[in-house]
Coordinates of C-alpha atoms and ligand atoms in Angstrom, one line a residue:
X1 CA 0.0 0.0 0.0
X2 CA 3.0 2.3 0.2
X3 CA 3.8 2.9 -3.4
X4 CA 2.4 5.5 -5.7
X5 CA 1.2 2.9 -8.1
X6 CA -0.7 0.9 -5.5
X7 CA -2.9 3.7 -4.3
X8 CA -3.6 5.0 -7.8
X9 CA -4.6 1.5 -9.1
X10 CA -6.6 0.9 -5.9
X11 CA -8.5 4.2 -6.6
X12 CA -9.2 3.1 -10.1
X13 CA -10.2 -0.4 -9.1
X14 CA -12.4 0.6 -6.2
X15 CA -13.9 3.9 -7.4
X16 CA -13.6 3.8 -11.1
X17 CA -11.8 5.8 -13.8
X18 CA -14.2 8.8 -13.6
X19 CA -13.3 9.6 -10.0
X20 CA -9.6 8.9 -10.6
X21 CA -9.8 11.4 -13.5
X22 CA -11.2 14.0 -11.2
X23 CA -8.4 13.4 -8.7
X24 CA -5.9 13.7 -11.5
X25 CA -7.3 17.0 -12.6
X26 CA -7.3 18.2 -9.0
X27 CA -3.6 17.2 -8.9
X28 CA -2.8 19.2 -12.1
X29 CA -4.6 22.3 -10.8
X30 CA -2.6 22.0 -7.6
X31 CA 0.7 21.7 -9.4
X32 CA -0.2 24.7 -11.6
X33 CA -1.0 26.7 -8.5
X34 CA 2.2 25.6 -6.8
X35 CA 0.3 24.2 -3.9
X36 CA 0.4 20.7 -2.4
X37 CA -2.9 19.1 -1.8
X38 CA -4.2 15.9 -0.2
X39 CA -7.3 13.7 -0.1
X40 CA -8.0 13.0 3.6
X41 CA -10.2 11.5 6.2
X42 CA -13.1 9.2 5.6
X43 CA -12.5 9.0 1.9
X44 CA -9.1 7.4 2.3
X45 CA -10.3 5.2 5.2
X46 CA -13.1 3.8 3.2
X47 CA -10.9 3.2 0.2
X48 CA -8.7 1.0 2.3
X49 CA -11.7 -0.7 3.8
X50 CA -13.1 -1.4 0.4
X51 CA -16.2 0.6 1.1
X52 CA -17.5 2.8 -1.7
X53 CA -17.2 6.5 -0.7
X54 CA -17.1 9.2 -3.3
X55 CA -17.0 12.1 -0.8
X56 CA -13.6 13.6 -1.5
X57 CA -12.3 15.9 1.3
X58 CA -9.3 17.9 0.1
X59 CA -6.7 19.5 2.4
X60 CA -4.5 22.2 0.9
X61 CA -1.1 23.3 2.4
X62 CA -1.7 27.0 1.8
X63 CA -4.6 29.1 0.6
X64 CA -7.5 26.6 0.5
X65 CA -10.0 29.2 -0.5
X66 CA -8.0 30.3 -3.5
X67 CA -7.4 26.6 -4.5
X68 CA -11.2 25.9 -4.3
X69 CA -11.9 28.8 -6.7
X70 CA -9.3 27.4 -9.1
X71 CA -11.0 24.0 -8.9
X72 CA -14.4 25.5 -9.5
X73 CA -12.9 27.2 -12.7
X74 CA -11.4 23.8 -13.8
X75 CA -14.7 21.9 -13.4
X76 CA -17.1 24.8 -14.5
X77 CA -18.5 24.5 -11.0
X78 CA -19.4 26.9 -8.3
X79 CA -17.7 27.6 -5.0
X80 CA -19.2 28.4 -1.6
X81 CA -16.8 29.6 1.0
X82 CA -16.7 29.7 4.8
X83 CA -14.1 32.4 5.3
X84 CA -13.9 32.1 9.1
X85 CA -12.9 28.4 9.0
X86 CA -11.0 28.6 5.7
X87 CA -13.2 26.0 4.2
X88 CA -15.0 25.8 0.8
X89 CA -17.2 23.5 -1.1
X90 CA -16.9 23.1 -4.9
X91 CA -20.2 22.2 -6.5
X92 CA -19.9 20.6 -9.9
X93 CA -22.5 21.3 -12.6
X94 CA -24.1 17.8 -11.9
X95 CA -24.3 18.6 -8.2
X96 CA -21.3 16.5 -7.1
X97 CA -19.5 18.2 -4.3
X98 CA -15.9 18.3 -3.0
X99 CA -14.9 19.9 0.3
X100 CA -11.7 21.9 0.4
X101 CA -10.0 23.1 3.5
X102 CA -6.6 24.6 4.3
X103 CA -4.3 22.4 6.4
X104 CA -4.8 23.7 9.9
X105 CA -4.0 23.3 13.5
X106 CA -6.7 23.8 16.0
X107 CA -6.4 25.2 19.5
X108 CA -9.1 24.5 22.1
X109 CA -9.2 27.5 24.4
X110 CA -11.1 25.5 26.9
X111 CA -12.5 21.9 26.9
X112 CA -15.3 21.4 24.3
X113 CA -15.0 24.9 22.9
X114 CA -15.1 25.4 19.2
X115 CA -11.5 25.4 18.1
X116 CA -9.4 28.4 17.1
X117 CA -7.9 27.7 13.7
X118 CA -4.5 28.4 12.2
X119 CA -2.9 27.5 8.9
X120 CA -0.4 24.6 9.0
X121 CA 1.1 21.5 7.3
X122 CA -0.8 18.3 6.4
X123 CA 1.1 16.6 9.2
X124 CA -0.4 18.9 11.9
X125 CA -3.7 18.8 10.2
X126 CA -3.8 15.1 10.5
X127 CA -2.7 15.2 14.1
X128 CA -5.8 17.2 15.2
X129 CA -8.1 14.5 13.9
X130 CA -10.2 12.2 16.1
X131 CA -9.0 8.6 15.5
X132 CA -6.1 7.0 13.7
X133 CA -8.4 5.4 11.1
X134 CA -9.5 8.9 10.1
X135 CA -6.0 10.4 10.0
X136 CA -4.8 9.0 6.6
X137 CA -4.2 11.1 3.5
X138 CA -3.3 10.6 -0.1
X139 CA -0.8 13.1 -1.4
X140 CA -2.2 14.2 -4.8
X141 CA 0.6 16.1 -6.4
X142 CA 4.3 16.9 -6.2
X143 CA 6.9 14.3 -5.3
X144 CA 5.3 11.0 -4.3
X145 CA 1.9 12.0 -5.9
X146 CA -0.8 9.4 -5.1
X147 CA 1.1 7.9 -2.3
X148 CA -0.5 7.1 1.1
X149 CA 0.5 9.2 4.1
X150 CA 0.2 7.3 7.3
X151 CA 1.8 9.1 10.2
X152 CA -0.2 7.2 12.9
X153 CA -0.1 3.6 12.0
X154 CA -3.6 3.9 10.7
X155 CA -3.3 1.1 8.2
X156 CA -2.3 -1.2 11.1
X157 CA -5.4 -0.1 13.1
X158 CA -7.6 -0.7 10.1
X159 CA -6.2 -4.1 9.6
X160 CA -6.6 -4.9 13.3
X161 CA -10.1 -3.3 13.3
X162 CA -9.4 -1.0 16.2
X163 CA -10.4 2.5 17.1
X164 CA -7.6 4.5 18.7
X165 CA -7.4 8.2 19.6
X166 CA -4.2 10.1 18.6
X167 CA -3.4 11.4 22.1
X168 CA -4.6 11.1 25.7
X169 CA -6.4 14.5 25.8
X170 CA -8.5 13.8 22.7
X171 CA -11.8 13.4 24.5
X172 CA -11.1 16.4 26.7
X173 CA -10.5 18.6 23.6
X174 CA -13.7 17.4 22.0
X175 CA -16.2 15.1 23.9
X176 CA -18.1 14.7 20.6
X177 CA -15.5 12.1 19.9
X178 CA -17.0 9.8 22.6
X179 CA -20.0 9.4 20.3
X180 CA -17.9 9.2 17.2
X181 CA -15.8 6.4 18.6
X182 CA -19.0 4.3 19.2
X183 CA -20.3 5.2 15.7
X184 CA -17.2 4.0 13.9
X185 CA -16.7 1.0 16.1
X186 CA -20.3 -0.2 15.5
X187 CA -20.4 0.9 11.8
X188 CA -17.3 -1.2 10.9
X189 CA -17.7 -3.9 13.6
X190 CA -14.4 -2.7 15.0
X191 CA -13.3 -2.6 18.7
X192 CA -12.5 0.5 20.7
X193 CA -8.8 0.0 21.7
X194 CA -8.1 -0.7 25.4
X195 CA -6.5 2.6 26.2
X196 CA -9.0 4.6 24.2
X197 CA -11.8 2.8 26.0
X198 CA -10.2 3.7 29.4
X199 CA -9.9 7.4 28.3
X200 CA -13.6 7.3 27.3
X201 CA -14.7 5.9 30.6
X202 CA -12.6 8.4 32.4
X203 CA -14.0 11.3 30.3
X204 CA -17.6 10.1 30.9
X205 CA -17.0 9.7 34.6
X206 CA -15.7 13.3 34.7
X207 CA -18.9 14.5 33.0
X208 CA -17.0 16.2 30.2
X209 CA -20.0 15.8 27.8
X210 CA -21.9 18.4 29.9
X211 CA -19.7 21.0 28.5
X212 CA -20.9 20.3 24.9
X213 CA -23.6 22.6 23.5
X214 CA -27.0 21.0 23.2
X215 CA -26.8 21.5 19.4
X216 CA -23.6 19.6 19.0
X217 CA -24.8 16.8 21.3
X218 CA -28.0 16.4 19.4
X219 CA -26.2 16.5 16.1
X220 CA -23.9 13.6 17.2
X221 CA -26.9 11.6 18.5
X222 CA -28.8 12.1 15.3
X223 CA -25.8 11.0 13.2
X224 CA -25.5 7.9 15.3
X225 CA -29.2 7.1 15.0
X226 CA -28.9 7.5 11.2
X227 CA -26.4 4.7 11.1
X228 CA -27.5 1.2 9.9
X229 CA -28.8 -0.8 12.9
X230 CA -29.1 2.0 15.4
X231 CA -30.0 -0.4 18.2
X232 CA -26.4 -1.7 18.5
X233 CA -25.1 1.9 18.7
X234 CA -27.8 2.7 21.4
X235 CA -26.8 -0.4 23.4
X236 CA -23.1 0.6 23.2
X237 CA -24.0 4.2 24.3
X238 CA -25.9 2.6 27.2
X239 CA -22.9 0.4 28.1
X240 CA -20.7 3.5 28.2
X241 CA -23.4 5.4 30.2
X242 CA -23.5 8.1 27.6
X243 CA -27.3 8.5 27.3
X244 CA -27.4 10.2 30.7
X245 CA -26.1 13.3 29.0
X246 CA -29.4 13.6 27.1
X247 CA -31.2 13.2 30.4
X248 CA -30.1 11.6 33.6
X249 CA -33.5 9.9 33.7
X250 CA -32.9 7.8 30.6
X251 CA -32.6 4.3 32.0
X252 CA -33.7 2.0 29.2
X253 CA -35.1 -0.7 31.4
X254 CA -36.1 -4.1 30.1
X255 CA -39.4 -2.9 28.8
X256 CA -37.8 -0.1 26.8
X257 CA -35.1 -2.5 25.5
X258 CA -37.8 -5.0 24.4
X259 CA -39.6 -2.3 22.5
X260 CA -36.4 -1.0 21.0
X261 CA -35.6 -4.6 19.9
X262 CA -38.9 -4.8 18.1
X263 CA -38.6 -1.7 16.0
X264 CA -36.7 -3.4 13.2
X265 CA -39.5 -6.0 12.9
X266 CA -42.2 -3.4 12.7
X267 CA -40.2 -1.5 10.1
X268 CA -40.0 -4.6 8.0
X269 CA -43.7 -5.1 8.4
X270 CA -44.3 -1.4 7.4
X271 CA -42.4 -2.0 4.2
X272 CA -44.8 -4.7 3.2
X273 CA -47.8 -2.4 3.3
X274 CA -48.0 0.6 1.0
X275 CA -47.5 3.6 3.3
X276 CA -47.9 7.0 1.9
X277 CA -44.7 8.2 3.6
X278 CA -41.4 6.5 4.4
X279 CA -40.7 6.6 8.2
X280 CA -37.7 8.5 9.4
X281 CA -36.0 5.6 11.1
X282 CA -33.6 7.6 13.2
X283 CA -36.5 9.5 14.7
X284 CA -38.3 6.3 15.7
X285 CA -35.3 5.4 17.7
X286 CA -35.0 8.8 19.2
X287 CA -38.7 8.6 20.2
X288 CA -37.9 5.1 21.7
X289 CA -35.0 6.5 23.8
X290 CA -36.9 9.3 25.3
X291 CA -40.4 7.7 25.5
X292 CA -40.3 6.7 29.1
X293 CA -39.1 10.0 30.5
X294 CA -41.6 11.7 32.8
X295 CA -43.0 15.0 31.4
X296 CA -40.7 17.2 33.5
X297 CA -37.5 15.4 32.5
X298 CA -38.7 15.3 28.9
X299 CA -39.1 19.1 28.9
X300 CA -35.7 19.6 30.5
X301 CA -34.2 17.5 27.8
X302 CA -35.8 19.5 25.0
X303 CA -34.4 22.7 26.5
X304 CA -30.9 21.2 27.0
X305 CA -30.7 19.9 23.5
X306 CA -31.8 23.3 22.0
X307 CA -34.0 21.5 19.6
X308 CA -35.5 23.3 16.7
X309 CA -39.2 24.1 17.3
X310 CA -40.4 21.6 14.7
X311 CA -38.6 18.7 16.2
X312 CA -39.6 19.7 19.7
X313 CA -43.2 19.9 18.6
X314 CA -43.3 16.5 16.8
X315 CA -41.6 14.7 19.7
X316 CA -44.1 16.2 22.1
X317 CA -47.1 15.3 20.0
X318 CA -45.8 11.8 19.1
X319 CA -45.1 11.0 22.7
X320 CA -48.6 12.1 23.7
X321 CA -50.5 10.4 20.9
X322 CA -48.5 7.2 21.4
X323 CA -49.3 7.1 25.1
X324 CA -53.0 7.8 24.3
X325 CA -53.1 4.9 21.9
X326 CA -51.5 2.6 24.4
X327 CA -54.0 3.5 27.0
X328 CA -56.9 3.1 24.7
X329 CA -55.9 -0.2 23.3
X330 CA -55.0 -1.3 26.8
X331 CA -58.7 -1.3 27.7
X332 CA -60.4 -4.6 27.1
X333 CA -63.1 -3.4 24.7
X334 CA -64.0 -4.0 21.1
X335 CA -63.6 -0.5 19.6
X336 CA -65.8 0.9 16.9
X337 CA -64.1 1.4 13.5
X338 CA -64.2 5.2 13.7
X339 CA -62.3 5.1 17.1
X340 CA -59.6 2.9 15.7
X341 CA -59.5 5.1 12.5
X342 CA -59.0 8.2 14.7
X343 CA -56.5 6.6 16.9
X344 CA -54.2 5.5 14.1
X345 CA -54.7 8.5 11.8
X346 CA -53.6 10.7 14.7
X347 CA -50.3 9.0 14.9
X348 CA -47.4 10.1 12.8
X349 CA -45.9 7.2 10.8
X350 CA -43.0 7.1 13.2
X351 CA -45.2 7.2 16.3
X352 CA -47.2 4.3 14.8
X353 CA -44.0 2.3 14.3
X354 CA -43.0 2.9 17.8
X355 CA -46.5 2.2 19.2
X356 CA -46.5 -1.2 17.5
X357 CA -43.1 -1.9 18.9
X358 CA -44.3 -1.2 22.4
X359 CA -47.7 -2.8 22.0
X360 CA -46.9 -6.0 20.1
X361 CA -50.0 -7.8 21.2
X362 CA -52.1 -9.6 18.5
X363 CA -54.9 -7.2 19.2
X364 CA -52.8 -4.1 18.4
X365 CA -51.5 -5.8 15.3
X366 CA -55.0 -6.7 14.1
X367 CA -56.3 -3.2 14.6
X368 CA -53.2 -1.8 12.7
X369 CA -53.8 -4.3 9.9
X370 CA -57.5 -3.5 9.6
X371 CA -56.7 0.2 9.7
X372 CA -54.3 0.0 6.8
X373 CA -56.1 -2.7 4.7
X374 CA -59.6 -1.5 5.2
X375 CA -60.2 1.9 6.9
X376 CA -57.5 3.8 5.0
X377 CA -59.1 2.7 1.7
X378 CA -62.6 3.5 2.9
X379 CA -61.5 6.9 4.1
X380 CA -60.4 8.0 0.6
X381 CA -62.5 11.0 -0.4
X382 CA -64.0 12.0 -3.8
X383 CA -64.5 15.6 -2.8
X384 CA -61.6 18.0 -3.1
X385 CA -61.0 21.5 -1.7
X386 CA -62.3 23.0 -5.0
X387 CA -65.5 21.0 -4.7
X388 CA -66.0 22.5 -1.2
X389 CA -65.4 26.0 -2.5
X390 CA -68.0 25.4 -5.3
X391 CA -70.4 24.2 -2.7
X392 CA -70.0 27.6 -0.9
X393 CA -67.6 26.9 1.9
X394 CA -64.9 29.4 2.6
X395 CA -61.3 27.9 2.5
X396 CA -59.7 27.8 5.9
X397 CA -59.1 25.4 8.8
X398 CA -62.7 24.3 8.5
X399 CA -61.7 22.3 5.4
X400 CA -59.6 20.0 7.5
X401 CA -62.5 19.4 9.9
X402 CA -64.8 18.7 6.9
X403 CA -62.4 16.2 5.4
X404 CA -61.8 14.5 8.8
X405 CA -65.5 14.2 9.5
X406 CA -66.1 12.9 6.0
X407 CA -63.5 10.2 6.4
X408 CA -65.0 9.2 9.8
X409 CA -68.4 8.9 8.2
X410 CA -67.0 6.7 5.5
X411 CA -65.3 4.4 8.0
X412 CA -68.5 4.2 10.1
X413 CA -70.3 3.2 6.9
X414 CA -72.6 6.2 7.1
X415 CA -71.7 7.3 3.5
X416 CA -70.3 5.6 0.5
X417 CA -70.5 7.5 -2.8
X418 CA -69.6 11.0 -4.0
X419 CA -73.3 12.0 -3.9
X420 CA -73.4 10.8 -0.3
X421 CA -70.4 13.0 0.5
X422 CA -72.1 16.1 -1.1
X423 CA -75.4 15.5 0.8
X424 CA -73.5 14.9 4.0
X425 CA -71.4 18.1 3.7
X426 CA -74.6 20.1 2.9
X427 CA -76.4 18.7 5.9
X428 CA -73.5 18.9 8.4
X429 CA -71.8 22.1 7.4
X430 CA -74.1 24.3 5.2
X431 CA -77.7 23.9 6.4
X432 CA -77.3 25.5 9.8
Ligands
ATP1 P1 -18.6 9.6 7.5 O1 -18.4 8.3 6.7 O2 -19.5 9.4 8.7 O3 -18.9 10.8 6.7 P2 -16.1 10.9 8.0 O4 -14.8 10.3 8.6 O5 -16.0 11.4 6.6 O6 -17.1 9.7 8.1 P3 -16.9 13.4 9.0 O7 -17.7 13.6 10.2 O8 -17.4 13.9 7.7 O9 -16.7 11.9 9.0 O10 -15.5 14.1 9.2 C1 -14.5 14.1 8.2 C2 -13.1 14.0 8.9 O11 -12.9 15.1 9.7 C3 -13.0 12.7 9.7 O12 -12.5 11.7 8.9 C4 -12.0 13.2 10.7 O13 -10.7 13.1 10.2 C5 -12.3 14.6 10.9 N1 -13.2 14.9 12.1 C6 -14.5 15.0 12.0 N2 -15.0 15.3 13.3 C7 -14.0 15.4 14.1 C8 -13.8 15.6 15.5 N3 -14.9 15.9 16.3 N4 -12.6 15.7 16.0 C9 -11.5 15.5 15.1 N5 -11.6 15.2 13.9 C10 -12.8 15.1 13.3

C-alpha cells in the first residue's frame, strides 16, 4: 500500500476511472497553482476498507479558498466559502461536491470549545483528527503523488479493526469524539482500543459531555441514530453510560429495550404495506429512547438539546399520541371502526411504528392491519377542496374538519358515494 502505483490503481479499481480522472485533474490544478494538496479522512479510510465512498475531502497546504476557486474554474463549477474556517465546497454542474480546507491546527481555548484555527502543514492537520483510522491522507501532487500518508499507523489499526485516539487529551479537547468512537466502532464492527476505552470511561465519569452545547450533542446523537442498525449503537452508548447526557433519567429498562428490539421487525412489516410516507428511522429510535421520560425530564431534555421548534413539537405530539393509543388499546373493549381510525390517523408514521413496537399484542396488530387494509381505503374521499369551494364553503381550517368528518363517516359506513359526500357536507356544514 505504500507505493504511488498501488494507491492509484486501488483508486481506479475501487472507485472507477471517472473519480480517478477527477483526482488527476485536481492534482494538475494543484501543481499549476504551486500548492500541495491531499485527499484526507473518511474517503481514504473507506478506500482501504473497500467501502464505496465518493465524498472527497481535500486539504491544501496553503490558501484553500484560492485553490477551491481554481477547482471551480477547472470543473465549471461553483464555490461556496466559509471564510472564518478557511473551508469551501466546490459544487460541480451535476451537483457533485468536493470539500476543500486549508491544512490547519486547532487550539481549544477551553475543553469542548469550538477550536481556534491556524494554517499549518498536512502533518499537523492530521494530528488534530479524532482517530487513527480517520488520519490518513493521499498526497495528490508533487513528489510522491498518489502515495498514502500514514503518520499514525492507521493502516495497522484498520487491519486490526481497532479505534484509537491520537493522544490522551483527545476526549477532553472534544467530547463529541466519545459518540464518534462508538459510531465508527459499530459501523465497521471494530473494537475500541483498550486505552482509548479507558480514556472514554474516564471522560464520561468526569462528565465532560456536559460542556458540549446541546446543538452539538443532538447532532452527534442524530448522526448515530442515522447509522444502519441504530440499536447496537444505542446499546453501546448505554454500556458507556453516555445516554445520561441527554437526560439523567434515561434508564432504558427491560421494557424499553424490548420495544427497541422490536422496532426493526415493525419497520420490516411497514415495508410490506403501502404507506404514503417512508418513516424516518432515526426519529423512531429517538422517540424510543426518550419515550419513558416523565414530562418534566422530557421538557428539561428538550431545553438542554436546544432542539428546533419543529422537532420539539413533533416529539411532544408523538409521545402524547402514542401514550394515548397505548392507554386506549389497553382497555379490554371492542372498539368501533371510527375510534380505531381516529387513533391510528392521529399517529405520525414514526409514532405508529414505535407504538406497534411497544404494544406488540395480537390485538394491536390486528387493529393496525385493519386500519391499513380497510379503513384507509374506505376513508379516501371523492370531494376536493375545489368542490367544497364550489359548494359555498370558505377555505380555511374548516376544510380539515370537513375532510376528517367525511373520512370518519366513510369508516363508520354512514356514507359511500360521492353523492353521499355532497349531501353529507350540505347537511352537516351548510344547512345550519
Ligand atoms: P462519514 O463516513 O461518517 O462521513 P467521515 O470520517 O467522513 O465519516 P466526517 O464527520 O465527515 O466523517 O468528518 C471528516 C473528517 O474530519 C474525519 O474523517 C476526521 O478526520 C475529521 N473529524 C470530524 N469530526 C472530528 C472531530 N470531532 N474531531 C476530530 N476530527 C474530526
